[in-house]
Short mmCIF file of C-alpha atoms in Angstrom, two decimals:
data_model
loop_
_atom_site.label_atom_id
_atom_site.label_comp_id
_atom_site.label_asym_id
_atom_site.label_seq_id
_atom_site.Cartn_x
_atom_site.Cartn_y
_atom_site.Cartn_z
CA MET A 1 126.18 -6.81 -120.64
CA THR A 2 123.17 -5.83 -118.54
CA TYR A 3 122.05 -7.54 -115.36
CA VAL A 4 119.10 -9.10 -117.25
CA GLN A 5 121.35 -10.38 -120.03
CA ARG A 6 123.75 -11.99 -117.55
CA VAL A 7 120.92 -13.78 -115.76
CA MET A 8 119.32 -14.94 -119.01
CA ARG A 9 122.64 -16.26 -120.31
CA GLY A 10 123.09 -18.25 -117.11
CA LEU A 11 119.57 -19.69 -117.41
CA GLU A 12 120.10 -20.64 -121.04
CA GLU A 13 123.27 -22.51 -120.18
CA LYS A 14 121.71 -24.22 -117.19
CA TYR A 15 118.26 -25.07 -118.56
CA ALA A 16 118.68 -25.41 -122.32
CA TYR A 17 116.35 -28.42 -122.19
CA GLU A 18 113.46 -26.35 -120.76
CA PRO A 19 112.39 -24.06 -123.66
CA GLU A 20 109.01 -23.07 -122.23
CA PHE A 21 110.58 -21.98 -118.94
CA LEU A 22 113.26 -19.99 -120.77
CA GLN A 23 110.55 -18.33 -122.87
CA ALA A 24 108.57 -17.35 -119.77
CA ALA A 25 111.69 -16.01 -118.05
CA HIS A 26 112.67 -14.04 -121.15
CA ASN A 27 109.16 -12.60 -121.50
CA VAL A 28 109.35 -11.22 -117.97
CA LEU A 29 112.99 -10.27 -117.53
CA GLU A 30 113.26 -8.30 -120.79
CA THR A 31 110.59 -5.88 -119.51
CA LEU A 32 112.11 -5.31 -116.06
CA GLN A 33 115.09 -3.21 -117.17
CA PRO A 34 113.42 0.16 -116.43
CA LEU A 35 112.78 -0.90 -112.83
CA LEU A 36 116.27 -2.36 -112.40
CA ASP A 37 117.80 0.84 -113.79
CA SER A 38 115.80 2.96 -111.36
CA ASP A 39 116.84 1.10 -108.21
CA GLY A 40 120.03 -0.91 -107.69
CA LYS A 41 118.70 -2.84 -104.69
CA TYR A 42 117.34 -5.63 -106.90
CA GLU A 43 120.72 -6.39 -108.44
CA LYS A 44 122.49 -5.90 -105.11
CA ASN A 45 120.23 -8.52 -103.51
CA LYS A 46 120.48 -10.87 -106.52
CA ILE A 47 116.70 -10.89 -106.85
CA LEU A 48 116.63 -12.08 -110.46
CA GLU A 49 118.89 -15.02 -109.71
CA ARG A 50 116.70 -15.92 -106.74
CA ILE A 51 113.26 -15.44 -108.27
CA VAL A 52 113.97 -17.64 -111.31
CA GLU A 53 114.88 -20.62 -109.11
CA PRO A 54 112.07 -22.50 -107.34
CA GLU A 55 112.26 -22.64 -103.56
CA ARG A 56 111.59 -26.36 -103.84
CA THR A 57 111.15 -28.87 -106.67
CA ILE A 58 109.44 -32.12 -105.75
CA SER A 59 109.22 -35.10 -108.12
CA PHE A 60 107.85 -38.53 -107.35
CA ARG A 61 106.68 -41.84 -108.83
CA VAL A 62 102.95 -42.44 -109.14
CA GLN A 63 102.03 -46.12 -109.33
CA TRP A 64 98.46 -47.31 -109.79
CA VAL A 65 96.42 -50.17 -111.27
CA ASP A 66 94.22 -49.81 -114.37
CA ASP A 67 90.92 -51.57 -115.09
CA LYS A 68 92.74 -54.52 -116.64
CA GLY A 69 94.65 -55.12 -113.43
CA GLU A 70 97.91 -53.91 -114.95
CA VAL A 71 100.32 -51.71 -112.99
CA GLN A 72 100.83 -48.24 -114.48
CA VAL A 73 103.64 -45.83 -113.57
CA ASN A 74 103.61 -42.06 -114.08
CA LYS A 75 105.77 -39.14 -112.98
CA GLY A 76 104.40 -36.57 -110.55
CA TYR A 77 105.69 -33.08 -109.73
CA ARG A 78 105.12 -30.07 -107.52
CA ILE A 79 107.15 -26.92 -108.21
CA GLN A 80 106.93 -24.68 -105.13
CA PHE A 81 108.33 -21.55 -106.74
CA ASN A 82 107.94 -18.59 -104.40
CA SER A 83 106.23 -17.99 -101.05
CA ALA A 84 107.38 -14.42 -100.35
CA ILE A 85 103.85 -12.97 -100.19
CA GLY A 86 101.83 -16.02 -99.15
CA PRO A 87 101.48 -19.81 -99.24
CA PHE A 88 102.29 -21.55 -102.51
CA LYS A 89 99.28 -21.49 -104.85
CA GLY A 90 98.81 -22.92 -108.34
CA GLY A 91 97.13 -25.65 -110.30
CA LEU A 92 97.76 -29.31 -111.04
CA ARG A 93 97.92 -30.35 -114.71
CA PHE A 94 97.40 -33.93 -115.89
CA HIS A 95 98.53 -34.21 -119.52
CA PRO A 96 101.09 -36.29 -121.48
CA SER A 97 103.09 -33.12 -122.25
CA VAL A 98 103.77 -32.39 -118.59
CA ASN A 99 107.43 -32.26 -117.61
CA GLN A 100 109.53 -30.22 -115.21
CA GLY A 101 110.18 -27.43 -117.74
CA ILE A 102 106.47 -26.95 -118.52
CA LEU A 103 105.64 -26.77 -114.82
CA LYS A 104 108.49 -24.33 -114.14
CA PHE A 105 107.17 -22.00 -116.82
CA LEU A 106 103.68 -22.20 -115.36
CA GLY A 107 104.93 -21.79 -111.79
CA PHE A 108 107.10 -18.80 -112.67
CA GLU A 109 104.16 -17.08 -114.40
CA GLN A 110 102.03 -17.92 -111.36
CA ILE A 111 104.28 -15.90 -109.04
CA LEU A 112 103.56 -12.63 -110.83
CA LYS A 113 99.95 -13.47 -111.65
CA ASN A 114 99.18 -14.14 -108.00
CA SER A 115 101.02 -11.00 -106.97
CA LEU A 116 98.90 -8.90 -109.34
CA THR A 117 95.65 -10.05 -107.70
CA GLY A 118 96.63 -8.14 -104.56
CA LEU A 119 95.92 -11.28 -102.52
CA ALA A 120 98.30 -13.08 -100.16
CA ILE A 121 99.31 -16.03 -102.34
CA GLY A 122 102.66 -17.24 -103.64
CA GLY A 123 103.38 -19.12 -106.87
CA ALA A 124 103.49 -22.87 -107.57
CA LYS A 125 102.45 -25.47 -110.15
CA GLY A 126 102.32 -29.24 -110.31
CA GLY A 127 100.96 -32.22 -112.14
CA SER A 128 101.72 -35.44 -113.95
CA ASP A 129 102.24 -36.92 -117.42
CA PHE A 130 99.10 -39.02 -116.80
CA ASP A 131 96.69 -38.79 -119.75
CA PRO A 132 93.05 -38.71 -118.55
CA LYS A 133 91.67 -39.15 -122.07
CA GLY A 134 90.18 -42.59 -122.58
CA ARG A 135 90.45 -43.48 -118.91
CA SER A 136 87.45 -44.73 -116.99
CA GLU A 137 86.12 -42.96 -113.93
CA MET A 138 87.56 -45.66 -111.69
CA GLU A 139 90.98 -45.36 -113.34
CA SER A 140 90.93 -41.59 -112.82
CA MET A 141 90.00 -42.10 -109.18
CA ARG A 142 92.77 -44.63 -108.57
CA PHE A 143 95.33 -42.41 -110.25
CA CYS A 144 94.28 -39.33 -108.24
CA GLN A 145 94.45 -41.31 -105.01
CA ALA A 146 97.93 -42.59 -105.84
CA PHE A 147 99.07 -39.08 -106.81
CA MET A 148 97.80 -37.58 -103.53
CA THR A 149 99.37 -40.40 -101.52
CA GLU A 150 102.72 -38.88 -102.49
CA LEU A 151 101.77 -35.20 -102.63
CA TYR A 152 99.97 -34.84 -99.29
CA ARG A 153 103.26 -34.61 -97.35
CA HIS A 154 104.13 -31.35 -99.06
CA ILE A 155 100.87 -29.36 -98.98
CA GLY A 156 98.57 -27.74 -96.44
CA PRO A 157 96.18 -24.75 -96.07
CA THR A 158 98.98 -22.41 -94.97
CA VAL A 159 101.78 -24.17 -96.87
CA ASP A 160 100.69 -25.01 -100.42
CA VAL A 161 97.16 -25.04 -101.83
CA PRO A 162 96.86 -26.71 -105.26
CA ALA A 163 93.95 -26.21 -107.64
CA GLY A 164 92.89 -27.63 -111.01
CA ASP A 165 94.31 -27.03 -114.47
CA ILE A 166 94.22 -28.93 -117.78
CA GLY A 167 93.00 -32.48 -117.10
CA VAL A 168 92.07 -31.70 -113.50
CA GLY A 169 88.46 -30.62 -113.07
CA GLY A 170 85.96 -30.83 -110.26
CA ARG A 171 85.80 -34.63 -110.37
CA GLU A 172 89.57 -35.01 -110.00
CA ILE A 173 89.73 -32.39 -107.26
CA GLY A 174 87.11 -34.39 -105.38
CA TYR A 175 89.15 -37.58 -105.58
CA LEU A 176 92.31 -35.73 -104.54
CA PHE A 177 90.58 -34.04 -101.60
CA GLY A 178 89.02 -37.28 -100.42
CA GLN A 179 92.41 -39.01 -100.36
CA TYR A 180 94.06 -36.07 -98.58
CA LYS A 181 91.35 -36.22 -95.92
CA ARG A 182 91.80 -39.97 -95.44
CA LEU A 183 95.56 -39.68 -95.10
CA THR A 184 95.68 -36.66 -92.79
CA ARG A 185 92.36 -37.03 -90.94
CA ARG A 186 91.92 -33.28 -91.43
CA TYR A 187 89.06 -31.43 -93.12
CA GLU A 188 90.64 -28.21 -94.34
CA GLY A 189 90.89 -25.97 -97.38
CA VAL A 190 93.96 -27.60 -98.87
CA LEU A 191 92.61 -27.73 -102.43
CA THR A 192 90.53 -25.21 -104.35
CA GLY A 193 88.03 -25.84 -107.11
CA LYS A 194 86.20 -28.24 -104.81
CA ASN A 195 82.58 -29.34 -105.13
CA LEU A 196 80.11 -26.98 -103.45
CA LEU A 197 79.14 -29.87 -101.14
CA PHE A 198 82.51 -29.77 -99.39
CA GLY A 199 83.92 -26.27 -99.39
CA GLY A 200 83.87 -25.14 -102.99
CA SER A 201 83.10 -21.59 -104.05
CA LEU A 202 80.37 -20.39 -106.33
CA ALA A 203 81.75 -18.73 -109.52
CA ARG A 204 85.00 -20.72 -109.39
CA VAL A 205 84.25 -22.64 -112.59
CA GLU A 206 83.38 -19.43 -114.41
CA ALA A 207 86.15 -17.31 -112.92
CA THR A 208 88.96 -17.43 -115.49
CA GLY A 209 86.68 -16.98 -118.50
CA TYR A 210 84.60 -14.27 -116.85
CA GLY A 211 87.74 -12.57 -115.57
CA ALA A 212 89.26 -12.37 -119.06
CA VAL A 213 86.14 -10.58 -120.29
CA TYR A 214 86.17 -8.20 -117.31
CA PHE A 215 89.81 -7.41 -118.10
CA ALA A 216 88.92 -6.74 -121.75
CA GLN A 217 86.17 -4.39 -120.66
CA SER A 218 88.60 -2.48 -118.45
CA MET A 219 91.13 -2.14 -121.29
CA LEU A 220 88.54 -0.99 -123.83
CA SER A 221 87.00 1.51 -121.44
CA THR A 222 90.24 3.53 -121.49
CA THR A 223 89.48 4.48 -125.11
CA GLY A 224 85.73 4.83 -124.65
CA GLU A 225 84.94 1.44 -126.18
CA SER A 226 83.09 -1.66 -125.04
CA LEU A 227 82.62 -5.27 -126.11
CA GLU A 228 79.00 -4.75 -127.04
CA GLY A 229 78.40 -5.63 -130.68
CA LYS A 230 81.94 -6.89 -131.24
CA THR A 231 82.73 -10.16 -133.02
CA CYS A 232 85.11 -12.29 -130.96
CA ALA A 233 87.34 -15.27 -131.79
CA VAL A 234 87.85 -17.69 -128.88
CA SER A 235 90.13 -20.74 -128.88
CA GLY A 236 89.74 -23.76 -126.64
CA ALA A 237 86.62 -25.55 -125.47
CA GLY A 238 87.33 -26.11 -121.77
CA ASN A 239 86.18 -24.09 -118.78
CA VAL A 240 88.05 -20.94 -119.76
CA ALA A 241 86.76 -20.81 -123.34
CA THR A 242 83.22 -21.89 -122.42
CA TYR A 243 82.71 -19.29 -119.74
CA CYS A 244 84.53 -16.64 -121.74
CA CYS A 245 81.92 -17.22 -124.46
CA GLU A 246 79.13 -17.14 -121.87
CA LYS A 247 80.20 -13.80 -120.44
CA LEU A 248 80.80 -12.35 -123.93
CA ARG A 249 77.20 -13.20 -124.82
CA GLN A 250 76.02 -11.62 -121.57
CA VAL A 251 77.75 -8.30 -122.35
CA GLY A 252 76.41 -8.17 -125.90
CA ALA A 253 79.42 -9.48 -127.84
CA LYS A 254 79.31 -12.35 -130.33
CA PRO A 255 81.87 -15.15 -129.92
CA VAL A 256 81.98 -17.09 -133.20
CA THR A 257 84.69 -19.72 -132.66
CA VAL A 258 85.84 -22.42 -130.26
CA SER A 259 88.39 -25.18 -130.82
CA ASP A 260 89.78 -28.44 -129.52
CA SER A 261 92.65 -30.74 -130.52
CA ARG A 262 90.67 -32.03 -133.51
CA GLY A 263 89.72 -28.70 -135.06
CA MET A 264 87.71 -25.50 -134.93
CA ILE A 265 84.04 -24.58 -134.91
CA TYR A 266 82.98 -21.41 -136.70
CA ASP A 267 79.39 -20.46 -135.89
CA PRO A 268 78.42 -17.21 -137.65
CA GLU A 269 75.31 -16.89 -135.48
CA GLY A 270 77.46 -16.93 -132.35
CA ILE A 271 78.51 -19.87 -130.20
CA ASP A 272 75.54 -21.56 -128.54
CA VAL A 273 76.93 -21.83 -125.01
CA ALA A 274 74.28 -24.26 -123.78
CA LEU A 275 75.06 -26.60 -126.68
CA LEU A 276 78.81 -26.23 -126.10
CA LYS A 277 78.33 -27.23 -122.46
CA GLN A 278 76.23 -30.23 -123.49
CA VAL A 279 78.89 -31.42 -125.95
CA LYS A 280 81.94 -30.83 -123.75
CA GLU A 281 80.70 -31.12 -120.17
CA VAL A 282 77.91 -33.70 -120.47
CA GLU A 283 78.76 -35.82 -123.51
CA ARG A 284 82.53 -35.18 -123.30
CA ALA A 285 82.53 -35.34 -127.10
CA PRO A 286 84.74 -33.66 -129.73
CA LEU A 287 83.53 -30.44 -131.37
CA THR A 288 82.47 -32.33 -134.47
CA ARG A 289 79.41 -33.16 -132.37
CA TYR A 290 78.60 -29.43 -132.06
CA ALA A 291 78.58 -29.15 -135.87
CA GLU A 292 76.27 -32.17 -136.09
CA LEU A 293 73.77 -30.57 -133.73
CA LYS A 294 73.94 -26.95 -134.89
CA PRO A 295 72.87 -26.16 -138.47
CA GLY A 296 75.11 -23.53 -140.04
CA ALA A 297 78.10 -24.24 -137.79
CA GLN A 298 81.23 -25.22 -139.70
CA HIS A 299 83.94 -27.59 -138.43
CA THR A 300 87.48 -27.18 -139.77
CA PRO A 301 89.75 -30.12 -138.86
CA THR A 302 93.23 -29.32 -137.58
CA SER A 303 94.76 -31.22 -140.49
CA ALA A 304 93.10 -28.87 -143.02
CA TYR A 305 95.18 -25.91 -141.91
CA PRO A 306 98.96 -25.31 -142.34
CA LYS A 307 101.07 -27.00 -139.66
CA GLY A 308 101.83 -24.69 -136.77
CA ARG A 309 98.90 -22.42 -137.51
CA ASN A 310 95.54 -22.16 -135.75
CA ALA A 311 92.48 -21.74 -137.96
CA VAL A 312 90.72 -19.75 -135.23
CA TRP A 313 92.96 -16.74 -135.84
CA SER A 314 92.10 -16.58 -139.54
CA VAL A 315 88.51 -15.63 -138.73
CA PRO A 316 87.93 -11.85 -138.97
CA CYS A 317 87.14 -10.48 -135.53
CA ASP A 318 87.26 -7.35 -133.39
CA ALA A 319 88.68 -9.14 -130.33
CA ALA A 320 90.54 -12.42 -129.78
CA PHE A 321 90.62 -14.57 -126.65
CA PRO A 322 93.29 -17.32 -126.91
CA SER A 323 92.09 -19.70 -124.19
CA ALA A 324 93.51 -23.14 -125.04
CA THR A 325 97.20 -23.67 -124.26
CA GLN A 326 100.72 -22.24 -124.44
CA ASN A 327 102.17 -21.02 -127.75
CA GLU A 328 98.94 -21.59 -129.67
CA LEU A 329 99.22 -18.19 -131.39
CA ASN A 330 102.38 -17.53 -133.43
CA LEU A 331 103.62 -14.55 -135.43
CA ALA A 332 101.78 -15.58 -138.60
CA ASP A 333 98.56 -15.92 -136.57
CA ALA A 334 99.14 -12.49 -135.01
CA GLN A 335 99.69 -10.93 -138.42
CA ALA A 336 96.48 -12.55 -139.70
CA LEU A 337 94.51 -11.17 -136.75
CA LEU A 338 95.89 -7.68 -137.21
CA ALA A 339 95.32 -7.74 -140.97
CA ASN A 340 91.69 -8.74 -140.39
CA GLY A 341 91.07 -5.79 -138.09
CA CYS A 342 91.47 -7.29 -134.62
CA ARG A 343 92.13 -4.49 -132.13
CA CYS A 344 91.98 -6.37 -128.84
CA VAL A 345 93.74 -9.58 -127.70
CA VAL A 346 93.09 -10.97 -124.23
CA GLU A 347 94.94 -14.08 -123.11
CA GLY A 348 92.77 -16.59 -121.26
CA ALA A 349 95.37 -19.38 -121.41
CA ASN A 350 98.86 -19.36 -119.92
CA MET A 351 101.40 -17.83 -122.36
CA PRO A 352 99.29 -18.60 -125.46
CA SER A 353 101.25 -16.14 -127.65
CA THR A 354 104.80 -16.75 -128.78
CA ILE A 355 107.37 -14.03 -128.06
CA ASP A 356 107.18 -12.78 -131.66
CA ALA A 357 103.39 -12.66 -131.58
CA ALA A 358 103.38 -10.74 -128.30
CA HIS A 359 105.89 -8.25 -129.69
CA ALA A 360 103.68 -7.78 -132.77
CA PHE A 361 100.66 -6.93 -130.62
CA VAL A 362 102.62 -4.45 -128.50
CA LYS A 363 104.15 -2.82 -131.60
CA ALA A 364 100.73 -2.51 -133.26
CA GLY A 365 99.47 -0.57 -130.25
CA ILE A 366 96.28 -2.60 -129.88
CA HIS A 367 94.65 -3.45 -126.57
CA TYR A 368 96.71 -6.43 -125.44
CA GLY A 369 96.08 -8.18 -122.13
CA PRO A 370 98.91 -10.60 -121.26
CA ALA A 371 98.03 -13.86 -119.55
CA LYS A 372 99.45 -13.15 -116.11
CA ALA A 373 97.06 -10.19 -115.86
CA ALA A 374 94.08 -11.21 -117.98
CA ASN A 375 93.63 -14.81 -116.80
CA ALA A 376 94.19 -14.19 -113.09
CA GLY A 377 90.48 -14.56 -112.36
CA GLY A 378 90.73 -18.27 -111.63
CA VAL A 379 93.43 -18.02 -109.00
CA ALA A 380 91.76 -14.95 -107.51
CA ILE A 381 88.58 -16.90 -106.83
CA SER A 382 90.68 -19.80 -105.57
CA GLN A 383 92.05 -17.49 -102.90
CA LEU A 384 88.50 -16.37 -102.09
CA GLU A 385 87.61 -20.06 -101.71
CA MET A 386 90.50 -20.35 -99.24
CA ALA A 387 89.09 -17.38 -97.32
CA GLN A 388 85.63 -18.95 -97.20
CA ASN A 389 87.10 -22.26 -96.00
CA ALA A 390 89.15 -20.57 -93.29
CA SER A 391 86.09 -18.77 -91.92
CA MET A 392 83.72 -21.72 -92.61
CA GLN A 393 81.45 -19.52 -94.71
CA SER A 394 79.86 -19.77 -98.15
CA TRP A 395 79.35 -16.59 -100.15
CA SER A 396 76.69 -16.01 -102.81
CA PHE A 397 77.50 -16.10 -106.53
CA GLU A 398 76.84 -12.37 -106.74
CA THR A 399 79.25 -11.65 -103.89
CA VAL A 400 82.06 -13.69 -105.42
CA ASP A 401 81.44 -12.39 -108.94
CA GLY A 402 81.42 -8.83 -107.65
CA LYS A 403 84.76 -9.37 -105.94
CA LEU A 404 86.13 -10.93 -109.17
CA LEU A 405 85.10 -7.86 -111.19
CA LYS A 406 86.85 -5.53 -108.73
CA ILE A 407 90.00 -7.70 -108.68
CA MET A 408 90.24 -7.75 -112.49
CA GLN A 409 89.68 -4.00 -112.68
CA GLY A 410 92.36 -3.55 -110.03
CA ILE A 411 94.83 -5.72 -111.96
CA HIS A 412 94.26 -3.69 -115.12
CA ASN A 413 94.60 -0.39 -113.30
CA SER A 414 97.81 -1.50 -111.57
CA ALA A 415 99.37 -2.66 -114.85
CA ALA A 416 98.27 0.50 -116.69
CA GLU A 417 99.53 2.86 -113.98
CA THR A 418 102.86 1.04 -113.73
CA ALA A 419 103.32 1.15 -117.51
CA LYS A 420 102.74 4.91 -117.43
CA GLU A 421 105.12 5.28 -114.45
CA PHE A 422 107.93 3.73 -116.49
CA GLY A 423 107.32 5.69 -119.65
CA ALA A 424 105.42 3.06 -121.64
CA PRO A 425 101.72 4.02 -121.44
CA GLY A 426 99.44 1.31 -122.79
CA ASN A 427 102.10 -1.42 -122.63
CA LEU A 428 100.38 -3.77 -120.21
CA VAL A 429 103.02 -6.46 -120.71
CA LEU A 430 105.66 -4.20 -119.17
CA GLY A 431 103.22 -2.80 -116.63
CA ALA A 432 101.98 -6.18 -115.41
CA ASN A 433 105.46 -7.67 -115.22
CA ILE A 434 106.94 -4.78 -113.24
CA ALA A 435 103.93 -4.43 -110.92
CA GLY A 436 103.85 -8.15 -110.12
CA PHE A 437 107.62 -8.48 -109.79
CA ARG A 438 108.15 -5.40 -107.63
CA LYS A 439 105.77 -6.57 -104.90
CA VAL A 440 107.36 -10.01 -104.67
CA ALA A 441 110.93 -8.71 -104.95
CA ASP A 442 110.42 -6.13 -102.20
CA ALA A 443 108.95 -8.82 -99.94
CA MET A 444 111.96 -11.07 -100.62
CA ILE A 445 114.37 -8.27 -99.71
CA ALA A 446 112.43 -7.44 -96.53
CA GLN A 447 112.58 -11.09 -95.41
CA GLY A 448 116.35 -11.35 -95.83
CA ILE A 449 118.43 -14.16 -97.29
#
């Protein structure tokens, strides 16, 4: 039994109730064998056993009062996974599906993603099972204040710097920051994704979506291709999907789909980004509203497609950008994409492809950008926001966007060069995992037990 197999068996016995975390660990550890075979120091120092366990797991009760005057109770978490190369960094997710296993998977992925950026940030994730849907603005504010009343003890600009994620946008970050400031009496860059009025960074909202497109451009350039003129399928309708569509339009591609929990929009003329923003950011309406306002756009409800499948991936396309949530793209979806001629898959969401789907993409030899590499744009700009806060500066959009482009190109180049180094040219899953892991692991060894 190999070192990887022994560690995975131990994890499966210990955390059988955390399937997403086990999937994330398996996705990474199975690709590390070439590195582990080349240097025994990682096994000698028990790096795998150490890196799969969070440095600290914090859970707490969040109690707040709704608009009816009734007391509500939620569970809050912060998984501080690894700080070997910098302060803990990772988003907060507010969604009913949030539990410790989900956050461990996200936090573990965050370690390697943050390492790949080349910036000094460790990995973390947090959140709550609070459901923001249907809640008033005052209820969201009261919940955020109650959440921060517990969390503030464990974070700080050189300790742990949370950001947003699903259910936590600029409004929620503002409420969280305001409460942190009241409790600590300190004005500091402890949260990223802030409003521009109090320390936010230009290009932060666009960063993950733009970054995914920059990564796709870097991948395609290795075979003399570009995104110009290509038809693209995009899932999701949040920040990542919206700004992925925006950047695709800017580079001459045609995104034709977006989706939400209720279904999918197919717009053969190309997604109207201004209309999408109006529907989702201004009206906060479901995508059925987009179909009402845009002649020719077709809405397919989730219920009209086989259970477990995503209608987005049945649309013929040259490139796919899964940008909604974990495990949204399964093996059957991957086979449909490949059969319809898709030659490029770039993950904007965290672990959107199942293990089988990811294996299918690698086996097919298409351009495949795994999440920890392709969607690192958001956390990269978060770190640049930290840098601006620390120096009390505000950079222009062009400056930040230019840095984002270079970071995404650097991530691709690092993953590609590492894949070639270990005899698997073009396998960016292996390349990204080894490149991200090696930096963190070497730092852990250098810092001792």
